[in-house]
mmCIF file of C-alpha atoms in Angstrom:
data_model
loop_
_atom_site.group_PDB
_atom_site.id
_atom_site.type_symbol
_atom_site.label_atom_id
_atom_site.label_comp_id
_atom_site.label_asym_id
_atom_site.label_seq_id
_atom_site.Cartn_x
_atom_site.Cartn_y
_atom_site.Cartn_z
ATOM 1 C CA MET O 1455 33.358 17.454 -70.782
ATOM 2 C CA ALA O 1456 36.300 15.513 -72.191
ATOM 3 C CA LYS O 1457 38.645 18.027 -70.593
ATOM 4 C CA ALA O 1458 36.857 17.597 -67.262
ATOM 5 C CA MET O 1459 37.169 13.833 -67.476
ATOM 6 C CA ARG O 1460 40.853 14.138 -68.297
ATOM 7 C CA PHE O 1461 41.239 16.430 -65.278
ATOM 8 C CA LEU O 1462 39.587 13.923 -62.949
ATOM 9 C CA ALA O 1463 41.706 11.119 -64.303
ATOM 10 C CA GLY O 1464 44.811 13.225 -63.921
ATOM 11 C CA ALA O 1465 43.865 14.196 -60.382
ATOM 12 C CA ALA O 1466 43.395 10.561 -59.474
ATOM 13 C CA LEU O 1467 46.764 9.677 -60.986
ATOM 14 C CA ALA O 1468 48.398 12.582 -59.199
ATOM 15 C CA ALA O 1469 46.962 11.331 -55.945
ATOM 16 C CA GLY O 1470 49.182 8.299 -56.379
ATOM 17 C CA LEU O 1471 48.396 5.817 -53.640
ATOM 18 C CA ALA O 1472 45.630 7.961 -52.140
ATOM 19 C CA LEU O 1473 42.780 6.102 -53.863
ATOM 20 C CA PRO O 1474 43.266 2.594 -52.404
ATOM 21 C CA VAL O 1475 43.781 3.729 -48.794
ATOM 22 C CA TRP O 1476 40.930 1.537 -47.496
ATOM 23 C CA ALA O 1477 42.394 -1.430 -49.353
ATOM 24 C CA GLU O 1478 45.930 -0.897 -48.077
ATOM 25 C CA GLU O 1479 45.185 0.168 -44.496
ATOM 26 C CA ALA O 1480 42.633 -1.720 -42.432
ATOM 27 C CA PRO O 1481 39.864 0.672 -41.340
ATOM 28 C CA THR O 1482 39.767 1.551 -37.640
ATOM 29 C CA ALA O 1483 37.171 3.149 -35.412
ATOM 30 C CA ASP O 1484 38.779 6.497 -36.290
ATOM 31 C CA THR O 1485 38.404 6.025 -40.045
ATOM 32 C CA VAL O 1486 36.348 8.935 -41.396
ATOM 33 C CA VAL O 1487 33.454 7.764 -43.557
ATOM 34 C CA ALA O 1488 31.839 11.167 -44.122
ATOM 35 C CA THR O 1489 32.062 14.817 -43.120
ATOM 36 C CA VAL O 1490 29.252 17.320 -42.737
ATOM 37 C CA ASN O 1491 30.449 20.890 -42.967
ATOM 38 C CA GLY O 1492 33.816 19.680 -41.743
ATOM 39 C CA THR O 1493 32.460 17.577 -38.865
ATOM 40 C CA ALA O 1494 33.733 14.008 -39.150
ATOM 41 C CA ILE O 1495 31.576 10.898 -38.940
ATOM 42 C CA THR O 1496 33.763 7.899 -38.241
ATOM 43 C CA LEU O 1497 33.371 4.168 -38.621
ATOM 44 C CA GLY O 1498 33.330 4.052 -34.823
ATOM 45 C CA HIS O 1499 30.257 6.304 -34.761
ATOM 46 C CA MET O 1500 28.542 3.890 -37.135
ATOM 47 C CA ILE O 1501 29.467 0.788 -35.139
ATOM 48 C CA VAL O 1502 28.081 2.326 -31.947
ATOM 49 C CA ALA O 1503 24.908 3.364 -33.787
ATOM 50 C CA ARG O 1504 24.424 -0.160 -35.107
ATOM 51 C CA GLU O 1505 24.902 -1.660 -31.643
ATOM 52 C CA ALA O 1506 22.046 0.486 -30.320
ATOM 53 C CA LEU O 1507 19.606 -0.783 -32.972
ATOM 54 C CA PRO O 1508 16.850 -3.310 -32.182
ATOM 55 C CA GLU O 1509 17.843 -6.865 -33.125
ATOM 56 C CA GLN O 1510 15.507 -7.035 -36.123
ATOM 57 C CA TYR O 1511 17.402 -4.181 -37.797
ATOM 58 C CA LYS O 1512 20.817 -5.686 -37.099
ATOM 59 C CA SER O 1513 19.894 -8.641 -39.307
ATOM 60 C CA LEU O 1514 19.572 -6.448 -42.411
ATOM 61 C CA PRO O 1515 22.191 -6.971 -45.153
ATOM 62 C CA PRO O 1516 25.416 -5.115 -44.256
ATOM 63 C CA ASP O 1517 25.290 -2.866 -47.337
ATOM 64 C CA VAL O 1518 21.718 -1.812 -46.549
ATOM 65 C CA LEU O 1519 22.573 -1.243 -42.892
ATOM 66 C CA PHE O 1520 25.757 0.681 -43.707
ATOM 67 C CA LYS O 1521 23.944 3.090 -46.021
ATOM 68 C CA GLY O 1522 21.003 3.510 -43.654
ATOM 69 C CA ILE O 1523 23.172 4.244 -40.618
ATOM 70 C CA LEU O 1524 25.440 6.619 -42.527
ATOM 71 C CA ASP O 1525 22.476 8.506 -43.973
ATOM 72 C CA GLN O 1526 20.981 8.807 -40.499
ATOM 73 C CA LEU O 1527 24.211 10.093 -38.944
ATOM 74 C CA VAL O 1528 24.679 12.599 -41.765
ATOM 75 C CA GLN O 1529 21.138 13.873 -41.279
ATOM 76 C CA GLN O 1530 21.494 14.016 -37.496
ATOM 77 C CA THR O 1531 24.787 15.896 -37.791
ATOM 78 C CA ALA O 1532 23.268 18.430 -40.176
ATOM 79 C CA LEU O 1533 20.295 18.882 -37.852
ATOM 80 C CA GLU O 1534 22.588 19.242 -34.836
ATOM 81 C CA GLN O 1535 24.575 21.926 -36.631
ATOM 82 C CA SER O 1536 21.377 23.736 -37.558
ATOM 83 C CA MET O 1537 20.600 24.105 -33.845
ATOM 84 C CA GLU O 1538 23.943 25.650 -32.902
ATOM 85 C CA GLY O 1539 23.257 28.585 -30.612
ATOM 86 C CA LYS O 1540 19.527 27.808 -30.565
ATOM 87 C CA LEU O 1541 19.265 25.282 -27.733
ATOM 88 C CA THR O 1542 17.102 26.400 -24.840
ATOM 89 C CA ARG O 1543 18.141 26.136 -21.207
ATOM 90 C CA ARG O 1544 15.884 23.086 -20.929
ATOM 91 C CA ASP O 1545 17.631 21.462 -23.920
ATOM 92 C CA THR O 1546 21.059 22.049 -22.421
ATOM 93 C CA LEU O 1547 20.046 20.662 -19.037
ATOM 94 C CA GLN O 1548 18.500 17.607 -20.693
ATOM 95 C CA VAL O 1549 21.708 16.915 -22.619
ATOM 96 C CA GLU O 1550 23.693 17.212 -19.381
ATOM 97 C CA ASN O 1551 21.327 14.822 -17.600
ATOM 98 C CA ASP O 1552 21.437 12.339 -20.490
ATOM 99 C CA LYS O 1553 25.236 12.356 -20.445
ATOM 100 C CA ARG O 1554 25.307 11.980 -16.653
ATOM 101 C CA GLY O 1555 22.896 9.054 -16.829
ATOM 102 C CA TYR O 1556 24.794 7.293 -19.603
ATOM 103 C CA VAL O 1557 28.215 7.690 -18.026
ATOM 104 C CA SER O 1558 26.971 6.582 -14.609
ATOM 105 C CA SER O 1559 25.350 3.489 -16.124
ATOM 106 C CA ARG O 1560 28.640 2.635 -17.801
ATOM 107 C CA ALA O 1561 30.379 3.001 -14.441
ATOM 108 C CA LEU O 1562 27.942 0.513 -12.897
ATOM 109 C CA GLU O 1563 28.390 -1.912 -15.779
ATOM 110 C CA ALA O 1564 32.113 -1.899 -15.047
ATOM 111 C CA VAL O 1565 31.396 -2.623 -11.365
ATOM 112 C CA VAL O 1566 29.248 -5.711 -12.038
ATOM 113 C CA LEU O 1567 31.453 -7.022 -14.842
ATOM 114 C CA GLY O 1568 33.648 -9.073 -12.550
ATOM 115 C CA ALA O 1569 31.355 -9.340 -9.550
ATOM 116 C CA VAL O 1570 29.626 -12.608 -10.460
ATOM 117 C CA THR O 1571 32.193 -15.383 -10.137
ATOM 118 C CA ASP O 1572 31.759 -19.072 -9.342
ATOM 119 C CA GLU O 1573 33.154 -18.375 -5.868
ATOM 120 C CA ALA O 1574 30.726 -15.500 -5.290
ATOM 121 C CA LEU O 1575 27.785 -17.614 -6.469
ATOM 122 C CA GLN O 1576 28.717 -20.484 -4.172
ATOM 123 C CA ALA O 1577 29.160 -18.124 -1.227
ATOM 124 C CA ALA O 1578 25.763 -16.540 -1.846
ATOM 125 C CA TYR O 1579 24.147 -19.967 -2.169
ATOM 126 C CA ASP O 1580 25.746 -21.230 1.046
ATOM 127 C CA ALA O 1581 24.738 -18.090 2.925
ATOM 128 C CA ARG O 1582 21.133 -18.684 1.984
ATOM 129 C CA PHE O 1583 20.807 -22.452 2.319
ATOM 130 C CA LYS O 1584 23.719 -23.996 4.236
ATOM 131 C CA ASP O 1585 22.102 -23.679 7.665
ATOM 132 C CA ALA O 1586 18.544 -23.104 6.470
ATOM 133 C CA ALA O 1587 15.820 -25.042 8.263
ATOM 134 C CA PRO O 1588 13.579 -27.249 6.100
ATOM 135 C CA GLN O 1589 10.610 -25.318 4.749
ATOM 136 C CA THR O 1590 7.076 -26.682 4.663
ATOM 137 C CA GLU O 1591 4.880 -26.238 1.608
ATOM 138 C CA TYR O 1592 1.088 -26.444 1.663
ATOM 139 C CA SER O 1593 -1.510 -27.586 -0.828
ATOM 140 C CA ALA O 1594 -4.786 -25.867 -0.013
ATOM 141 C CA SER O 1595 -8.121 -24.746 -1.379
ATOM 142 C CA HIS O 1596 -10.271 -21.837 -0.276
ATOM 143 C CA ILE O 1597 -13.657 -20.259 -0.719
ATOM 144 C CA LEU O 1598 -13.644 -16.465 -0.622
ATOM 145 C CA VAL O 1599 -16.795 -14.453 0.032
ATOM 146 C CA ALA O 1600 -17.491 -10.813 0.816
ATOM 147 C CA ASP O 1601 -19.197 -11.112 4.216
ATOM 148 C CA GLU O 1602 -18.807 -13.253 7.292
ATOM 149 C CA ALA O 1603 -22.443 -14.358 7.436
ATOM 150 C CA LYS O 1604 -22.164 -15.950 3.985
ATOM 151 C CA ALA O 1605 -18.924 -17.662 5.032
ATOM 152 C CA ALA O 1606 -20.616 -19.044 8.167
ATOM 153 C CA GLU O 1607 -23.519 -20.331 6.065
ATOM 154 C CA LEU O 1608 -21.159 -22.146 3.712
ATOM 155 C CA LEU O 1609 -19.208 -23.585 6.655
ATOM 156 C CA THR O 1610 -22.435 -25.059 8.006
ATOM 157 C CA GLN O 1611 -23.077 -26.685 4.626
ATOM 158 C CA LEU O 1612 -19.569 -28.121 4.573
ATOM 159 C CA GLU O 1613 -19.972 -29.496 8.081
ATOM 160 C CA GLY O 1614 -23.173 -31.123 6.821
ATOM 161 C CA GLY O 1615 -21.275 -32.971 4.114
ATOM 162 C CA ALA O 1616 -21.374 -30.545 1.167
ATOM 163 C CA ASP O 1617 -18.559 -30.846 -1.382
ATOM 164 C CA PHE O 1618 -15.904 -28.149 -0.906
ATOM 165 C CA ALA O 1619 -14.964 -27.915 -4.591
ATOM 166 C CA GLU O 1620 -18.577 -27.557 -5.722
ATOM 167 C CA LEU O 1621 -19.289 -24.819 -3.164
ATOM 168 C CA ALA O 1622 -16.135 -23.003 -4.258
ATOM 169 C CA LYS O 1623 -17.193 -23.116 -7.914
ATOM 170 C CA ALA O 1624 -20.635 -21.790 -7.074
ATOM 171 C CA ASN O 1625 -19.797 -19.182 -4.435
ATOM 172 C CA SER O 1626 -16.137 -18.065 -4.364
ATOM 173 C CA THR O 1627 -15.463 -14.486 -5.446
ATOM 174 C CA ASP O 1628 -11.920 -15.577 -6.270
ATOM 175 C CA THR O 1629 -12.966 -16.650 -9.746
ATOM 176 C CA GLY O 1630 -9.484 -17.848 -10.667
ATOM 177 C CA SER O 1631 -9.255 -20.539 -8.015
ATOM 178 C CA GLY O 1632 -13.017 -20.896 -7.781
ATOM 179 C CA ALA O 1633 -13.207 -22.341 -11.281
ATOM 180 C CA ASN O 1634 -10.779 -25.031 -10.067
ATOM 181 C CA GLY O 1635 -12.784 -25.889 -6.994
ATOM 182 C CA GLY O 1636 -10.907 -23.353 -4.876
ATOM 183 C CA ASP O 1637 -7.525 -25.015 -5.497
ATOM 184 C CA LEU O 1638 -4.532 -22.734 -4.795
ATOM 185 C CA GLY O 1639 -1.855 -25.265 -5.660
ATOM 186 C CA TRP O 1640 1.327 -25.580 -3.613
ATOM 187 C CA PHE O 1641 2.740 -22.567 -1.797
ATOM 188 C CA GLY O 1642 5.240 -21.779 0.930
ATOM 189 C CA LEU O 1643 5.519 -19.259 3.722
ATOM 190 C CA GLY O 1644 5.522 -15.645 2.632
ATOM 191 C CA MET O 1645 3.402 -16.260 -0.432
ATOM 192 C CA MET O 1646 0.036 -15.517 1.155
ATOM 193 C CA VAL O 1647 -1.217 -12.621 3.266
ATOM 194 C CA LYS O 1648 -0.431 -13.031 6.962
ATOM 195 C CA PRO O 1649 -3.866 -13.956 8.425
ATOM 196 C CA PHE O 1650 -4.372 -16.534 5.682
ATOM 197 C CA GLU O 1651 -0.883 -17.966 6.162
ATOM 198 C CA GLU O 1652 -1.296 -18.219 9.939
ATOM 199 C CA ALA O 1653 -4.580 -20.086 9.534
ATOM 200 C CA VAL O 1654 -3.026 -22.516 7.053
ATOM 201 C CA VAL O 1655 -0.049 -23.248 9.320
ATOM 202 C CA ALA O 1656 -2.330 -23.920 12.300
ATOM 203 C CA ALA O 1657 -4.872 -26.004 10.361
ATOM 204 C CA GLU O 1658 -5.188 -29.780 10.449
ATOM 205 C CA VAL O 1659 -4.901 -31.507 7.098
ATOM 206 C CA GLY O 1660 -8.354 -32.353 5.756
ATOM 207 C CA LYS O 1661 -10.263 -30.053 8.137
ATOM 208 C CA VAL O 1662 -11.915 -26.810 7.008
ATOM 209 C CA VAL O 1663 -10.965 -23.709 9.014
ATOM 210 C CA GLY O 1664 -12.469 -20.255 8.997
ATOM 211 C CA PRO O 1665 -13.965 -17.852 8.392
ATOM 212 C CA VAL O 1666 -10.577 -16.092 8.175
ATOM 213 C CA LYS O 1667 -10.719 -12.342 7.542
ATOM 214 C CA THR O 1668 -8.249 -10.659 5.211
ATOM 215 C CA ASP O 1669 -8.343 -7.498 3.101
ATOM 216 C CA PHE O 1670 -9.914 -9.606 0.341
ATOM 217 C CA GLY O 1671 -12.880 -10.818 2.362
ATOM 218 C CA PHE O 1672 -13.646 -13.949 4.379
ATOM 219 C CA HIS O 1673 -12.017 -17.293 3.601
ATOM 220 C CA LEU O 1674 -12.889 -20.887 4.309
ATOM 221 C CA ILE O 1675 -9.660 -22.869 3.978
ATOM 222 C CA LEU O 1676 -9.039 -26.557 3.409
ATOM 223 C CA VAL O 1677 -5.427 -27.735 3.745
ATOM 224 C CA LYS O 1678 -5.182 -30.913 1.679
ATOM 225 C CA GLU O 1679 -1.494 -31.851 1.978
ATOM 226 C CA THR O 1680 1.825 -30.656 3.328
ATOM 227 C CA ARG O 1681 5.360 -31.506 2.266
ATOM 228 C CA ILE O 1682 8.943 -30.474 2.929
ATOM 229 C CA ALA O 1683 10.079 -28.209 0.130
ATOM 230 C CA ALA O 1684 12.985 -29.468 -1.931
ATOM 231 C CA GLN O 1685 16.021 -27.223 -1.592
ATOM 232 C CA PRO O 1686 16.856 -25.668 -4.953
ATOM 233 C CA THR O 1687 20.241 -26.394 -6.489
ATOM 234 C CA LEU O 1688 22.675 -23.595 -7.261
ATOM 235 C CA ASP O 1689 21.861 -23.908 -10.955
ATOM 236 C CA ASP O 1690 18.139 -23.564 -10.192
ATOM 237 C CA ILE O 1691 18.650 -20.084 -8.768
ATOM 238 C CA ARG O 1692 21.872 -19.048 -10.503
ATOM 239 C CA ASP O 1693 20.264 -16.012 -12.179
ATOM 240 C CA GLU O 1694 18.611 -14.921 -8.935
ATOM 241 C CA LEU O 1695 21.882 -15.170 -7.020
ATOM 242 C CA ALA O 1696 23.768 -13.356 -9.788
ATOM 243 C CA ALA O 1697 21.294 -10.476 -9.645
ATOM 244 C CA GLU O 1698 21.685 -10.341 -5.858
ATOM 245 C CA ILE O 1699 25.487 -10.259 -6.123
ATOM 246 C CA GLU O 1700 25.393 -7.549 -8.760
ATOM 247 C CA GLN O 1701 22.995 -5.422 -6.707
ATOM 248 C CA LYS O 1702 25.173 -5.702 -3.604
ATOM 249 C CA ALA O 1703 28.285 -4.807 -5.639
ATOM 250 C CA ILE O 1704 26.530 -1.754 -7.067
ATOM 251 C CA GLU O 1705 25.287 -0.601 -3.660
ATOM 252 C CA ALA O 1706 28.738 -1.014 -2.103
ATOM 253 C CA HIS O 1707 30.442 0.857 -4.939
ATOM 254 C CA VAL O 1708 27.937 3.705 -5.000
ATOM 255 C CA THR O 1709 28.177 4.071 -1.224
ATOM 256 C CA ALA O 1710 31.981 4.067 -1.318
ATOM 257 C CA ILE O 1711 32.409 6.663 -4.066
ATOM 258 C CA THR O 1712 29.641 8.869 -2.690
ATOM 259 C CA GLU O 1713 31.157 8.849 0.801
ATOM 260 C CA ALA O 1714 34.580 9.605 -0.681
ATOM 261 C CA ALA O 1715 33.239 12.549 -2.687
ATOM 262 C CA THR O 1716 32.974 16.082 -1.368
ATOM 263 C CA VAL O 1717 29.234 16.638 -1.497
ATOM 264 C CA GLU O 1718 27.691 19.985 -0.610
ATOM 265 C CA LYS O 1719 23.971 20.700 -0.733
ATOM 266 C CA PRO O 1720 23.406 24.452 -0.589
ATOM 267 C CA GLY O 1721 19.916 23.998 -2.003
ATOM 268 C CA GLU O 1722 18.500 21.934 0.854
ATOM 269 C CA GLY O 1723 16.228 24.773 1.914
ATOM 270 C CA ILE O 1724 14.555 25.072 -1.505
ATOM 271 C CA ASP O 1725 10.800 24.466 -1.615
ATOM 272 C CA PRO O 1726 10.336 20.945 -3.081
ATOM 273 C CA ALA O 1727 7.218 22.150 -4.891
ATOM 274 C CA LEU O 1728 9.478 24.118 -7.251
ATOM 275 C CA LEU O 1729 10.257 20.850 -9.036
ATOM 276 C CA GLY O 1730 7.010 21.351 -10.919
ATOM 277 C CA ASP O 1731 7.681 24.960 -11.885
ATOM 278 C CA LEU O 1732 8.709 24.708 -15.548
ATOM 279 C CA THR O 1733 8.739 28.497 -15.883
ATOM 280 C CA LEU O 1734 12.073 28.525 -14.028
ATOM 281 C CA LEU O 1735 13.645 27.008 -17.147
ATOM 282 C CA ASP O 1736 12.659 30.083 -19.134
ATOM 283 C CA LYS O 1737 14.262 32.588 -16.772
#
């Protein structure tokens, strides 16, 4: 044992400056932290693995995280090696699809990276609102019932002086608004189904209209107030505009590179039903 210890000490001494490499040279992404049957696991592999972790795991102490990630990569590498030559056709195709999906998503990330600028946001905002006509918003209540005869009966009661909110609470099948006396709050054009919207726009404030038929049933509608909608500021819809800009940039880029590519489709005559034939993967 003493001889073995002397050998190890001698080997370390003979290595000269080999021991403090990490101390003398700053580690890089290419720094090898482990090998598994000769396959290197680098610090870069570990950094990428950490970045993919859920946030709650990233908050673990660095020493705990380092050991956990390294152990996982060692195990995964050993398992990967154990499958060499054993992957099925389905496995290989899945790996190809996963790589294609990842690389294409990275390409799109690069496209949107510089797309959202202050100038682009202002242009998108101006395009939407600069010449936009003022929009009316409506505050209304409704009573929804399943058949027209019931709606007509309730309308007669309302015309006789019955309270709209109380009838809504007692009769509306829209239990959400019904519990609030039929109140739908404020809404603008495009937020309600077409027949309902058209009736609201044509209605006089304070006068019940209906029955109005929609796919939900028959409505009695009371428009209580109208107002001109306040135009949102750029900051109010910054995220919405940014998403719109990014989507347009992606669509333009995908269209451009697809049109520039040489695309051939020799399989256009294949029966689409074959997509469900998993036995083809075993042939």
